């Protein structure tokens, strides 16, 4: 494998890395060669929670003297275990904060919409509104939609500042799961409260019991998965419509040479939704014509892409590690970013070409970018202003233009409700066919494969290898975030992929129902959809009475963001075996890793795993799935038994 092939398995990515070299433009792939990770920080052994340090307490060598043992304790006496657990917990707190602050923004816009204060937003999914109202215990009766929506918005916002009690959506979980949380004292009380308390616990001189820290981190993570992220998904669905299967295209080849290209990147769907709506505005179209472009092409990057892809079929230019490379094509007239996962280096890459980098969130400015703040009350005006910036920039393109030809088709938009409908039909929507096929062994189990790209491993390779291995072994895969985009680029998000890549059992089910073997369920915050799908499988019966009983597992082999750790920890705290790859942040403390990998299962019935090799990771997940099948008594596919008369009589007599 050549050096460049070690960087990515995606041909479009490789082409653009090479082009960037020719153009003299530095990207993350170059920096990853030069900047090596700090070995002490990488294993979670660096404590900088006070400035008597930073103290470094690296993992012990096989033989160590007395002096080295002293060095394995921070100045304040904090052990390697405390330091490692604190660092892990802080990642959970930061990841939870990111998802939940996004959710708060959505809840505020939702409430303003309900009150009629932002006329450019509307309630699009009344069905889902009623569902959420029922879950929130809000009276429906013959009340107008607007009143119900105001109650939902207020109730949702109150979840952030709630001080006591429990988050409302916890009641959606299987009863046994709720019991586990309550008995262990990890049922989150309020979203902000859990983030603040976890940050407090991890300060110098506070919680210095690693197990307690990691259990507290579970409470915070649950406030993300069953709190902020779930609120965000539900309210976005009500505002913008619950995704239904839709065709889309993915990879850098979706950019167009003769059109104005605008790439939206980040996580919030609010502005991109409005941009989709104004693309055909006569002013915009006229401006496009006046600069000699054939049209205006809106494309997405990362999770903003997933949001507008799922609801409008807007093409996806790429996932996390392709953000700079989209600009390297030389045809991106504006890259519009909101929050999370936007690399600061975009500003430098944009300078190599003609691209205007436009920040839109008051929370996320980038030095060197143009800032056009998104104001919900003037949403269309802002959206048009941004599009005009892009259109004006079309004529500034340089000559070094090259768009990779790689594009893949995909079918996306599998919300939990859609899967329910597709499996069961309109009048009897249910997960029953899925449960039956798991019980009869055609489908071996369910896997959630989610998360980022990481420049420390070959782009797209671990996730793709894992997913292919899983579906080959009849494990249906639910995917979100950048892993979903990886799947799309490789052609796994089409019904035809079942025949090509899935095992016979899974393929037969996919072909019967018309589903791809890998289901795109949305952005990072939409991992809450996977929680809901798992809960629906439990509630449909026959596969135990808790998420931890299901033949299911999760993975994020290319993770890099703190949000991924928060997601992983809420899956573990929801009873799921969750495998991460590439790097693991607690290798500096064997007891902390053991607690997460083994002992946590005793209380939360879920546990972490770490395996950088995707084939071995698949093996771990499949072994776990098989263990669960055995516990359920469905480890062998059920054979059809034909009874003769004597047997029937025996049964009647029994
Ligand atoms: S964008 S958090 S790189 S999935 Fe959601 Fe992708 Fe990970 Fe960001």
XYZ file of C-alpha atoms and ligand atoms in Angstrom:
662
model
C 0.000 0.000 0.000
C 1.467 3.368 -0.973
C 1.624 6.176 1.574
C -1.301 7.949 -0.029
C -3.425 4.785 -0.046
C -2.896 4.555 3.711
C -4.660 7.897 4.066
C -8.001 6.904 2.577
C -9.761 4.114 0.747
C -11.993 6.627 -0.985
C -10.692 7.365 -4.502
C -12.210 10.865 -4.566
C -10.377 11.699 -1.342
C -7.073 10.380 -2.687
C -7.455 12.387 -5.894
C -8.020 15.574 -3.933
C -5.140 14.949 -1.498
C -2.911 14.667 -4.563
C -4.394 17.824 -6.068
C -3.823 19.702 -2.803
C -0.144 18.684 -2.972
C 0.138 19.952 -6.542
C -1.603 23.196 -5.542
C 0.723 23.607 -2.542
C -2.203 23.547 -0.130
C -1.741 21.863 3.240
C -4.514 19.631 4.621
C -5.140 17.540 7.717
C -3.601 14.561 5.932
C -0.239 16.382 5.784
C -0.471 17.572 9.375
C -1.214 14.022 10.559
C 2.197 12.997 9.169
C 4.024 15.720 11.030
C 2.096 16.169 14.260
C 2.300 12.989 16.309
C -0.057 12.553 19.260
C 1.373 13.230 22.716
C 1.805 9.699 24.128
C 0.883 10.703 27.690
C -2.227 12.606 26.648
C -3.256 9.883 24.221
C -3.521 7.325 27.011
C -5.456 9.724 29.246
C -2.613 10.084 31.758
C -2.108 13.839 31.682
C -3.839 15.891 34.373
C -4.142 19.617 33.837
C -7.101 20.193 36.056
C -5.000 22.448 38.285
C -1.814 24.370 37.615
C 0.463 22.696 40.085
C 0.808 20.442 37.077
C 0.217 19.471 34.393
C 1.088 16.127 35.990
C 1.915 13.122 33.876
C 1.191 9.643 35.188
C 1.930 7.262 32.309
C 0.939 3.605 32.376
C 3.369 1.529 34.478
C 6.276 -0.230 32.877
C 6.663 -3.933 33.602
C 9.421 -3.328 36.148
C 9.467 -0.027 37.913
C 11.424 1.388 40.801
C 10.162 3.346 43.816
C 10.768 6.693 42.123
C 8.706 5.731 39.095
C 5.877 4.653 41.401
C 5.882 8.100 43.042
C 5.756 9.625 39.588
C 2.523 7.725 38.937
C 0.692 10.031 41.326
C -0.101 13.668 40.655
C 1.139 16.414 42.995
C -2.216 16.440 44.788
C -2.093 12.673 45.183
C -4.533 11.958 42.354
C -3.938 8.425 41.134
C -3.619 7.354 37.525
C -7.140 5.924 37.867
C -8.629 9.218 39.056
C -6.835 11.156 36.329
C -7.877 8.751 33.605
C -11.518 8.612 34.774
C -11.664 12.394 35.131
C -10.391 12.900 31.602
C -12.899 10.403 30.266
C -15.731 12.021 32.236
C -14.804 15.465 30.944
C -15.090 14.161 27.400
C -18.563 12.887 28.226
C -19.504 16.274 29.714
C -18.174 18.170 26.682
C -19.848 15.850 24.192
C -23.137 16.058 26.077
C -22.845 19.847 26.216
C -22.336 20.006 22.437
C -25.390 17.896 21.573
C -27.551 19.518 24.200
C -26.669 23.107 23.374
C -27.617 22.285 19.792
C -30.884 20.879 21.168
C -31.535 24.001 23.238
C -31.235 26.108 20.082
C -33.748 23.861 18.319
C -36.143 24.011 21.286
C -35.996 27.818 21.313
C -36.748 28.040 17.599
C -39.495 25.462 18.053
C -41.145 27.532 20.778
C -40.789 30.729 18.748
C -42.358 28.903 15.792
C -45.249 27.709 17.927
C -45.821 31.268 19.123
C -45.782 32.522 15.546
C -42.690 34.657 16.158
C -40.655 33.157 13.315
C -43.056 32.872 10.374
C -40.423 31.264 8.158
C -40.573 28.100 10.247
C -43.695 25.925 10.498
C -44.906 22.791 12.196
C -44.644 20.210 9.432
C -45.219 16.895 11.189
C -48.422 16.978 13.215
C -48.388 13.218 13.773
C -45.069 13.442 15.536
C -46.209 16.501 17.451
C -49.083 14.467 18.926
C -46.720 11.628 19.779
C -44.313 13.933 21.617
C -47.242 15.680 23.334
C -48.414 12.319 24.658
C -44.913 11.437 25.853
C -44.682 14.815 27.582
C -48.076 14.278 29.218
C -49.571 17.282 27.419
C -53.304 17.379 26.928
C -54.343 17.020 23.277
C -58.153 16.889 23.179
C -59.427 19.329 20.586
C -56.805 21.942 21.405
C -55.294 23.808 18.458
C -51.926 22.558 17.214
C -50.369 25.888 18.141
C -51.280 25.583 21.820
C -50.017 22.013 22.018
C -46.777 23.073 20.301
C -46.275 25.925 22.789
C -46.649 23.451 25.660
C -44.159 21.084 24.004
C -41.644 23.895 23.439
C -41.907 25.085 27.031
C -41.720 21.556 28.437
C -38.705 20.763 26.242
C -36.859 23.915 27.306
C -37.619 23.165 30.955
C -35.758 19.857 30.599
C -32.486 21.772 30.358
C -32.892 23.669 33.610
C -34.737 20.955 35.537
C -33.208 20.517 38.974
C -34.990 17.471 40.377
C -36.941 14.445 39.224
C -36.144 12.744 35.923
C -35.971 13.683 32.271
C -39.335 12.962 30.652
C -38.038 10.863 27.743
C -36.527 8.308 30.137
C -40.037 6.891 30.302
C -39.711 5.866 26.660
C -37.089 3.271 27.627
C -38.068 -0.319 28.478
C -39.319 -0.540 32.081
C -36.476 -2.811 33.131
C -33.946 -0.286 31.828
C -35.615 2.520 33.795
C -35.404 0.336 36.896
C -31.674 -0.258 36.347
C -31.067 3.494 36.077
C -33.093 4.291 39.170
C -31.509 1.557 41.279
C -28.058 2.750 40.297
C -28.953 6.430 40.792
C -28.061 7.393 37.221
C -31.446 8.582 35.969
C -30.590 12.124 34.833
C -32.429 14.917 36.612
C -31.874 17.830 34.274
C -29.691 18.223 31.195
C -27.655 21.237 32.276
C -27.473 19.976 35.834
C -25.763 16.744 34.799
C -23.178 18.523 32.655
C -22.404 21.057 35.380
C -22.252 18.439 38.120
C -19.907 16.230 36.110
C -17.591 19.151 35.415
C -17.640 19.969 39.125
C -16.891 16.359 40.095
C -13.866 16.333 37.801
C -12.290 19.460 39.310
C -9.166 19.121 41.409
C -9.971 17.735 44.829
C -13.584 16.652 44.262
C -14.629 13.129 43.157
C -11.540 10.922 43.514
C -13.097 7.505 43.116
C -12.717 6.379 39.533
C -15.732 4.081 39.585
C -17.954 6.807 40.980
C -16.691 9.208 38.302
C -17.466 6.771 35.505
C -20.937 5.971 36.857
C -21.652 9.706 37.203
C -20.485 10.128 33.625
C -23.177 7.597 32.673
C -25.838 9.845 34.201
C -24.530 12.791 32.197
C -24.347 10.749 28.986
C -27.935 9.566 29.481
C -28.942 13.224 29.688
C -27.560 13.428 26.174
C -29.032 10.295 24.559
C -32.438 10.265 26.264
C -32.419 14.040 26.822
C -30.800 16.628 24.591
C -30.195 14.498 21.514
C -33.680 13.011 21.650
C -35.284 16.435 22.114
C -33.293 17.728 19.177
C -34.293 14.868 16.874
C -37.962 14.986 17.833
C -38.395 18.743 17.549
C -36.439 18.902 14.281
C -38.709 16.201 12.889
C -41.811 18.147 13.924
C -40.432 21.352 12.391
C -38.946 19.946 9.219
C -40.778 16.654 8.756
C -39.999 13.135 9.839
C -37.585 11.663 7.281
C -38.952 9.089 4.874
C -36.949 7.104 2.319
C -35.543 9.372 -0.338
C -32.904 9.082 -3.047
C -29.653 10.949 -2.707
C -26.126 11.132 -4.045
C -22.832 11.278 -2.234
C -19.154 12.101 -2.666
C -17.154 15.016 -4.038
C -18.446 14.316 -7.540
C -21.761 15.958 -6.580
C -20.065 19.357 -6.997
C -20.698 20.972 -10.387
C -18.200 22.804 -12.529
C -20.660 25.089 -14.303
C -22.863 25.891 -11.302
C -22.456 27.978 -8.175
C -21.562 25.485 -5.422
C -22.544 26.171 -1.833
C -21.537 23.605 0.784
C -23.267 23.678 4.175
C -21.266 22.063 6.932
C -21.840 21.461 10.617
C -24.847 20.207 12.527
C -27.773 22.582 12.779
C -30.443 22.080 10.103
C -32.173 25.435 10.733
C -30.346 27.619 8.196
C -29.820 24.842 5.601
C -33.577 24.152 5.647
C -34.274 27.792 4.818
C -31.542 27.801 2.154
C -33.215 24.841 0.440
C -36.436 26.867 0.410
C -34.948 29.981 -1.213
C -32.840 28.294 -3.908
C -35.542 28.928 -6.506
C -36.248 32.473 -5.396
C -36.394 34.686 -8.543
C -33.701 37.052 -7.153
C -31.352 34.143 -6.611
C -32.030 32.607 -10.009
C -31.565 35.931 -11.747
C -28.269 36.526 -9.943
C -27.101 33.051 -10.927
C -27.841 33.799 -14.581
C -26.129 37.157 -14.421
C -22.802 35.578 -13.434
C -23.042 33.023 -16.235
C -23.596 29.979 -14.035
C -25.946 27.204 -15.133
C -27.565 26.931 -11.746
C -26.939 26.858 -8.028
C -25.920 23.614 -6.393
C -26.434 23.199 -2.652
C -24.506 20.314 -1.125
C -23.863 19.178 2.428
C -20.889 18.108 4.501
C -20.904 16.003 7.688
C -24.095 16.114 9.740
C -25.659 19.243 8.219
C -25.497 17.147 5.080
C -27.262 14.242 6.744
C -30.077 16.512 7.923
C -30.966 18.032 4.546
C -30.207 14.824 2.702
C -32.745 12.922 4.809
C -35.490 15.464 4.282
C -34.826 16.881 0.804
C -32.387 14.559 -0.974
C -29.786 17.367 -1.107
C -26.494 15.753 -2.217
C -23.670 15.094 0.216
C -20.169 16.235 -0.740
C -18.465 14.140 1.896
C -17.746 13.318 5.501
C -15.495 14.884 8.133
C -12.097 14.272 6.512
C -13.328 15.570 3.157
C -14.274 19.071 4.339
C -11.001 20.669 3.242
C -10.949 18.568 0.083
C -14.274 19.954 -1.097
C -12.572 23.346 -1.224
C -9.529 21.793 -2.944
C -11.749 21.015 -5.969
C -11.621 24.757 -6.644
C -15.370 24.966 -7.308
C -16.815 25.648 -3.870
C -17.926 29.257 -4.034
C -18.992 29.337 -0.397
C -18.614 26.984 2.498
C -21.168 27.832 5.148
C -20.501 26.481 8.628
C -22.511 26.536 11.857
C -21.382 24.466 14.849
C -19.174 21.436 15.562
C -16.634 19.520 13.472
C -15.581 22.489 11.368
C -11.796 22.546 11.173
C -10.128 25.922 11.706
C -7.844 25.047 8.810
C -10.786 25.606 6.432
C -9.842 29.283 6.525
C -6.318 28.516 5.282
C -7.470 26.064 2.630
C -10.053 28.594 1.438
C -7.210 31.083 0.925
C -5.477 28.652 -1.468
C -8.548 28.833 -3.690
C -11.319 31.385 -4.077
C -13.778 29.948 -1.553
C -15.587 32.221 0.861
C -15.744 30.619 4.288
C -18.854 31.903 6.054
C -19.559 31.329 9.741
C -23.157 31.699 10.853
C -23.365 30.818 14.545
C -22.610 33.377 17.256
C -21.023 30.439 19.121
C -18.595 29.410 16.394
C -16.534 32.061 14.672
C -13.341 31.328 12.740
C -10.522 33.805 12.299
C -10.311 34.726 8.632
C -13.923 33.779 7.832
C -16.774 36.093 6.880
C -19.383 36.109 9.649
C -23.028 36.372 8.602
C -25.022 35.580 11.686
C -28.076 33.395 11.392
C -31.022 35.179 12.933
C -34.182 33.051 12.978
C -36.450 36.054 12.689
C -34.761 37.023 9.443
C -34.001 33.526 8.265
C -34.787 33.984 4.561
C -32.962 37.288 4.377
C -29.835 35.721 5.878
C -30.104 32.648 3.639
C -30.400 34.828 0.522
C -27.511 37.044 1.614
C -25.282 34.000 1.976
C -26.325 32.562 -1.381
C -25.646 35.972 -3.006
C -22.122 35.940 -1.499
C -21.551 32.584 -3.165
C -23.017 33.702 -6.489
C -20.850 36.833 -6.540
C -17.821 34.659 -5.919
C -18.461 32.361 -8.910
C -16.486 34.569 -11.271
C -13.479 34.578 -8.917
C -12.724 30.912 -9.513
C -9.122 30.152 -10.360
C -8.036 27.850 -13.146
C -6.984 24.949 -10.933
C -10.380 23.294 -10.966
C -10.821 19.536 -10.767
C -13.834 17.617 -9.532
C -13.485 13.895 -8.868
C -15.982 11.882 -10.874
C -16.908 9.639 -7.950
C -20.571 9.764 -6.962
C -22.750 7.051 -5.456
C -26.523 6.731 -5.279
C -28.200 5.932 -2.009
C -31.560 5.577 -0.321
C -31.705 7.333 3.028
C -34.263 8.585 5.528
C -34.888 5.624 7.810
C -36.277 7.218 10.911
C -37.477 4.863 13.608
C -41.095 5.516 12.561
C -40.299 4.810 8.902
C -38.703 1.466 9.701
C -41.774 0.639 11.747
C -44.016 1.487 8.812
C -41.900 -0.237 6.166
C -41.712 -3.424 8.155
C -45.296 -3.600 9.270
C -47.314 -1.596 6.751
C -49.478 1.462 7.264
C -52.280 -0.231 9.195
C -50.152 -2.497 11.321
C -46.911 -0.569 11.677
C -44.669 -2.648 13.911
C -41.238 -4.122 14.362
C -42.784 -7.610 14.423
C -41.289 -8.749 11.094
C -37.834 -7.664 12.293
C -38.250 -9.466 15.615
C -39.570 -12.587 13.862
C -36.624 -12.626 11.487
C -34.199 -12.201 14.349
C -35.904 -15.026 16.211
C -35.920 -17.332 13.175
C -32.258 -16.521 12.580
C -32.451 -14.946 9.138
C -31.231 -11.787 10.794
C -28.548 -12.628 13.322
C -28.680 -9.326 15.141
C -28.624 -5.546 14.973
C -25.568 -3.290 14.970
C -25.331 0.474 15.245
C -22.222 1.725 13.442
C -21.821 5.449 13.921
C -19.363 8.268 14.330
C -16.587 10.198 12.782
C -13.459 9.891 10.654
C -10.084 10.079 12.332
C -6.899 11.177 10.557
C -4.949 8.671 12.683
C -6.375 5.807 10.666
C -7.161 5.150 7.001
C -10.169 7.306 6.165
C -13.383 5.230 5.807
C -11.562 1.900 6.019
C -12.317 0.703 9.580
C -16.009 1.623 9.412
C -16.486 0.165 5.957
C -14.636 -3.073 6.663
C -16.622 -3.504 9.862
C -19.979 -2.818 8.227
C -19.294 -5.190 5.332
C -18.220 -7.896 7.761
C -21.385 -7.428 9.827
C -23.858 -7.555 6.962
C -22.052 -10.528 5.444
C -22.800 -12.247 8.738
C -26.502 -11.334 8.585
C -26.287 -8.463 11.058
C -28.445 -5.526 9.938
C -26.645 -2.201 10.406
C -28.160 1.094 11.547
C -25.873 4.014 10.850
C -25.609 7.760 11.459
C -23.129 10.627 11.153
C -19.987 10.338 9.073
C -20.119 6.531 9.147
C -23.438 6.771 7.292
C -21.761 8.896 4.619
C -18.975 6.309 4.351
C -21.617 3.629 3.774
C -23.276 5.726 1.094
C -20.038 6.297 -0.799
C -19.399 2.559 -0.854
C -22.845 1.785 -2.259
C -24.154 0.069 0.862
C -27.218 2.286 1.239
C -29.159 0.782 -1.634
C -31.535 -2.187 -1.628
C -29.280 -3.787 -4.276
C -26.425 -3.878 -1.766
C -28.252 -6.656 0.082
C -27.667 -9.100 -2.764
C -24.085 -7.989 -3.277
C -22.834 -7.777 0.285
C -25.255 -9.306 2.800
C -25.448 -12.891 3.992
C -28.276 -15.016 2.562
C -30.559 -14.556 5.567
C -30.301 -10.781 5.784
C -30.425 -10.470 1.996
C -33.666 -12.463 1.835
C -35.329 -10.155 4.387
C -34.022 -6.982 2.719
C -35.199 -8.175 -0.672
C -38.650 -9.055 0.669
C -39.136 -5.656 2.314
C -37.081 -3.556 -0.123
C -34.652 -2.293 2.515
C -30.916 -1.722 2.188
C -28.861 -3.892 4.582
C -27.453 -0.672 6.071
C -30.029 1.909 7.151
C -29.093 5.591 7.221
C -30.815 7.040 10.294
C -29.446 10.578 10.281
C -26.934 12.844 11.979
C -25.012 12.384 15.254
C -27.907 13.690 17.356
C -30.109 11.114 15.642
C -28.437 8.271 17.487
C -31.475 8.749 19.676
C -33.384 7.152 16.769
C -31.293 4.012 17.296
C -32.236 4.028 20.996
C -35.897 4.275 19.974
C -35.540 1.490 17.418
C -33.896 -0.777 20.020
C -36.672 0.051 22.479
C -39.323 -0.715 19.868
C -37.738 -4.118 19.245
C -37.835 -4.857 22.983
C -41.437 -3.711 23.279
C -42.544 -5.813 20.331
C -41.666 -8.881 22.350
C -39.840 -12.173 22.054
C -36.342 -10.772 22.522
C -36.132 -10.167 26.254
C -37.335 -7.252 28.299
C -34.416 -4.862 28.124
C -32.123 -3.380 25.473
C -29.288 -5.377 27.058
C -31.136 -8.623 26.202
C -31.139 -7.889 22.478
C -28.701 -9.542 20.078
C -27.262 -6.111 19.349
C -24.007 -4.175 19.558
C -22.655 -0.744 18.636
C -19.425 0.637 17.216
C -17.596 3.829 16.284
C -14.252 2.664 14.944
C -13.132 6.021 13.505
C -14.303 8.190 16.380
C -12.447 11.377 17.225
C -14.892 13.843 18.825
C -15.793 14.125 22.500
C -19.396 13.791 21.305
C -18.592 10.225 20.265
C -17.503 9.343 23.801
C -20.749 10.808 25.147
C -22.708 8.769 22.591
C -20.756 5.601 23.360
C -21.295 6.054 27.088
C -25.054 6.537 26.724
C -25.263 3.423 24.584
C -23.309 1.488 27.208
C -25.552 2.965 29.925
C -28.557 1.856 27.860
C -27.295 -1.740 27.901
C -25.340 -1.954 24.643
C -21.903 -3.501 24.062
C -20.105 -0.661 22.268
C -16.767 -1.049 20.492
C -14.506 1.873 19.633
C -11.457 1.701 17.408
C -8.335 3.652 16.380
C -7.436 4.928 19.853
C -8.749 4.464 23.373
C -8.527 7.302 25.911
C -7.994 5.330 29.149
C -5.129 3.014 28.232
C -3.044 4.765 30.903
C -5.044 3.059 33.629
C -5.639 -0.653 33.469
C -8.263 -0.593 36.300
C -10.245 2.169 34.539
C -10.174 0.286 31.232
C -11.135 -2.951 32.991
C -14.038 -1.182 34.689
C -15.313 0.135 31.369
C -14.638 -3.058 29.390
C -15.844 -5.616 31.957
C -17.127 -4.515 35.345
C -19.626 -1.928 34.147
C -21.651 -4.783 32.694
C -22.476 -5.974 36.219
C -24.445 -2.836 36.970
C -25.459 -1.223 33.669
C -25.641 -4.485 31.642
C -23.729 -2.737 28.871
C -19.986 -2.377 28.419
C -17.285 -0.794 26.276
C -14.843 -2.577 24.002
C -11.766 -1.353 22.159
C -10.469 -2.959 18.989
C -8.621 -1.081 16.233
C -8.758 -4.016 13.791
C -12.191 -3.824 12.119
C -12.392 -7.556 11.419
C -11.617 -8.355 15.026
C -14.118 -5.698 16.104
C -16.758 -7.401 13.946
C -15.869 -10.725 15.552
C -16.280 -9.236 19.036
C -19.665 -7.799 18.108
C -20.877 -11.002 16.464
C -19.726 -13.081 19.441
C -21.672 -10.751 21.711
C -24.731 -11.028 19.466
C -24.436 -14.832 19.509
C -24.088 -14.803 23.308
C -27.329 -12.851 23.541
C -29.049 -15.179 21.064
C -28.025 -18.118 23.219
C -29.327 -16.447 26.376
C -32.638 -15.884 24.598
C -32.744 -19.503 23.447
C -32.666 -18.532 19.773
C -29.093 -19.536 19.044
C -30.197 -21.969 16.369
C -32.442 -20.942 13.554
C -35.836 -22.403 14.243
C -36.691 -25.322 12.047
C -40.204 -25.828 10.875
C -41.557 -28.819 12.769
C -44.359 -30.792 11.164
C -46.487 -32.638 13.696
C -48.080 -35.981 12.972
C -51.413 -36.885 14.599
C -49.796 -38.612 17.576
C -47.755 -35.517 18.328
C -50.847 -33.324 18.045
C -52.703 -35.495 20.522
C -49.762 -35.269 22.886
C -49.869 -31.496 22.657
C -53.632 -31.364 23.187
C -53.310 -33.530 26.271
C -50.508 -31.388 27.714
S -20.088 15.216 11.971
S -19.094 14.288 15.422
S -17.187 13.908 12.653
S -19.860 11.846 13.026
Fe -21.592 14.770 13.149
Fe -19.020 13.390 11.720
Fe -18.276 12.781 14.175
Fe -18.547 15.276 13.508
